[in-house]
Amino acid sequence: MHSSSSTSLSSLTDCASTDDSIEVTKFPVSKNIPNIPDDNDSEISEGIVKEEAEEKECYNDNKLEENEDKMIEEPIGKRRISVPLIYQMNLNKNKDIHGTVTGPSDENFYPVKASEKLRKALNGLDTNDKAIIEVTVGHNNFQRQLIMNTYEDLYSRTLMDDLKNELGGFFLDTVLALFIPAHVYLATLLHQSLCNYKLNRAIAVEIACTRTTTQMKAIKNAYQTTFYNTLEQDIKVKVDGMFGAMLHLLLCSPRDEQINETDTSIEKHVDLIVKDSNGIGRISHNVALFEELFVGHSWRYIAVVIDNIDAKLGGNGHFIETQITYNRNIPSDIKNMLLTIVKISRNTQQYFAEKLHDALGGSKPDYRTLIRIIVSRSEIDLSNICYEYKKHYNNSLIFDIRKICRGEYYQLLISLLSENNP
């Protein structure tokens, strides 16, 4: 049996309201989708995610069924992997933005060998942490779903159950988070953020501001499948007031991903703030103005508007942030929302670097934030986040993590942060 060297934390987020057992229906790739563990529940409910109608266009279930046996018998390199659109959430079209985890190419992906390695690592008096890290970090999120299926086919056992039985602490939390399908993981974080008053609602804002319209559609579908309610309905019921109305707009409104920086509407939006002596403060009390400025536009467009406002009013590049921070008339939840919008529109990777620094630098390390960001950004832009961290805080992220993390948990995080991971 594995003994974690870190203080046990049986959750990534704190959500006492989550049911002990959430039944989930079938999804074409992953047979077993665990819920994110809660602080008050060490058992992780498992289920199967429902096949959604939209995915029929991008994933051929019949072909998958025909090839399931071949997945066990032959190297996957003998055929091409058809990655469902829903698992392409982590693909970044910007060649300068990339994560630290990619997984092997098709011809080098062997789910049988990976499953055998995991079984050997978990089946014994002592677990082989190094082997578990190598398999987990050495594959991307979609490949992990195939490995879970293969593991169950080979051994008639559920990988998630075996991991829970043999691992513990933050190491277990992180491994399980990596095996949960990305869209289900984010949907669960959203649900916990909305339903638990002890949890910072900023997580919901963060997800809304860092996912494209297509990605949010996948997350909303997973949300409804997993929690039997639509995201829109839960926001209206569980988050009230001005903040709730603004959050609903951010999470549920489509966003134009393109920008024409010569667009005359840029000047119009700049003037809405510049020509009003209390323009910035008025945003927090006017949903229509909030929508006009921040909803439906690309993040690059919003950044251009903000930069132009700064240039006209402050000139130092931080005028808006300063005005939002020190304006006593802006409610704290809306203040944090506006600051998140400003920071993410300008530099998403710098925003996450700052969140990681805050998580590591407090009197008590925030392990939930550490796990959430490293796991959810590992295939997207974690390499760039590490760069921004070193640029702004002088020390590398790995160096600062070493101060608070130990043992197999530390080794797993270091592997995730390294571009030369197993």
CSV table of C-alpha atoms in Angstrom, one decimal, residues 21-27 33 35 46-53 183-188 191 217-232:
chain,number,residue,atom,x,y,z
A,21,SER,CA,-22.4,9.2,-5.7
A,22,ILE,CA,-22.9,10.9,-9.1
A,23,GLU,CA,-24.0,8.5,-11.8
A,24,VAL,CA,-22.8,9.4,-15.2
A,25,THR,CA,-23.8,7.9,-18.5
A,26,LYS,CA,-21.7,6.6,-21.4
A,27,PHE,CA,-19.2,8.5,-23.4
A,33,ILE,CA,-15.0,9.1,-15.4
A,35,ASN,CA,-15.7,12.9,-10.0
A,46,GLU,CA,-17.1,7.0,-10.9
A,47,GLY,CA,-19.4,6.7,-13.9
A,48,ILE,CA,-19.5,6.8,-17.6
A,49,VAL,CA,-20.1,10.0,-19.5
A,50,LYS,CA,-23.0,10.2,-21.8
A,51,GLU,CA,-22.6,10.2,-25.6
A,52,GLU,CA,-23.7,13.6,-26.8
A,53,ALA,CA,-25.5,14.2,-30.1
A,183,HIS,CA,-14.1,18.8,-20.4
A,184,VAL,CA,-15.5,16.8,-17.5
A,185,TYR,CA,-12.7,18.1,-15.2
A,186,LEU,CA,-13.6,21.7,-16.0
A,187,ALA,CA,-17.3,21.1,-15.8
A,188,THR,CA,-16.8,19.6,-12.3
A,191,HIS,CA,-20.1,23.0,-10.6
A,217,LYS,CA,-19.9,24.2,-25.5
A,218,ALA,CA,-18.1,21.0,-24.7
A,219,ILE,CA,-17.9,22.0,-21.0
A,220,LYS,CA,-21.5,22.9,-20.8
A,221,ASN,CA,-22.5,19.6,-22.4
A,222,ALA,CA,-20.4,17.7,-19.9
A,223,TYR,CA,-21.9,19.8,-17.1
A,224,GLN,CA,-25.5,18.9,-18.0
A,225,THR,CA,-24.6,15.2,-18.5
A,226,THR,CA,-22.8,14.9,-15.2
A,227,PHE,CA,-25.0,17.0,-13.0
A,228,TYR,CA,-28.4,16.7,-14.6
A,229,ASN,CA,-28.9,20.4,-14.9
A,230,THR,CA,-27.8,23.0,-17.4
A,231,LEU,CA,-25.1,25.4,-16.5
A,232,GLU,CA,-27.4,28.3,-17.3
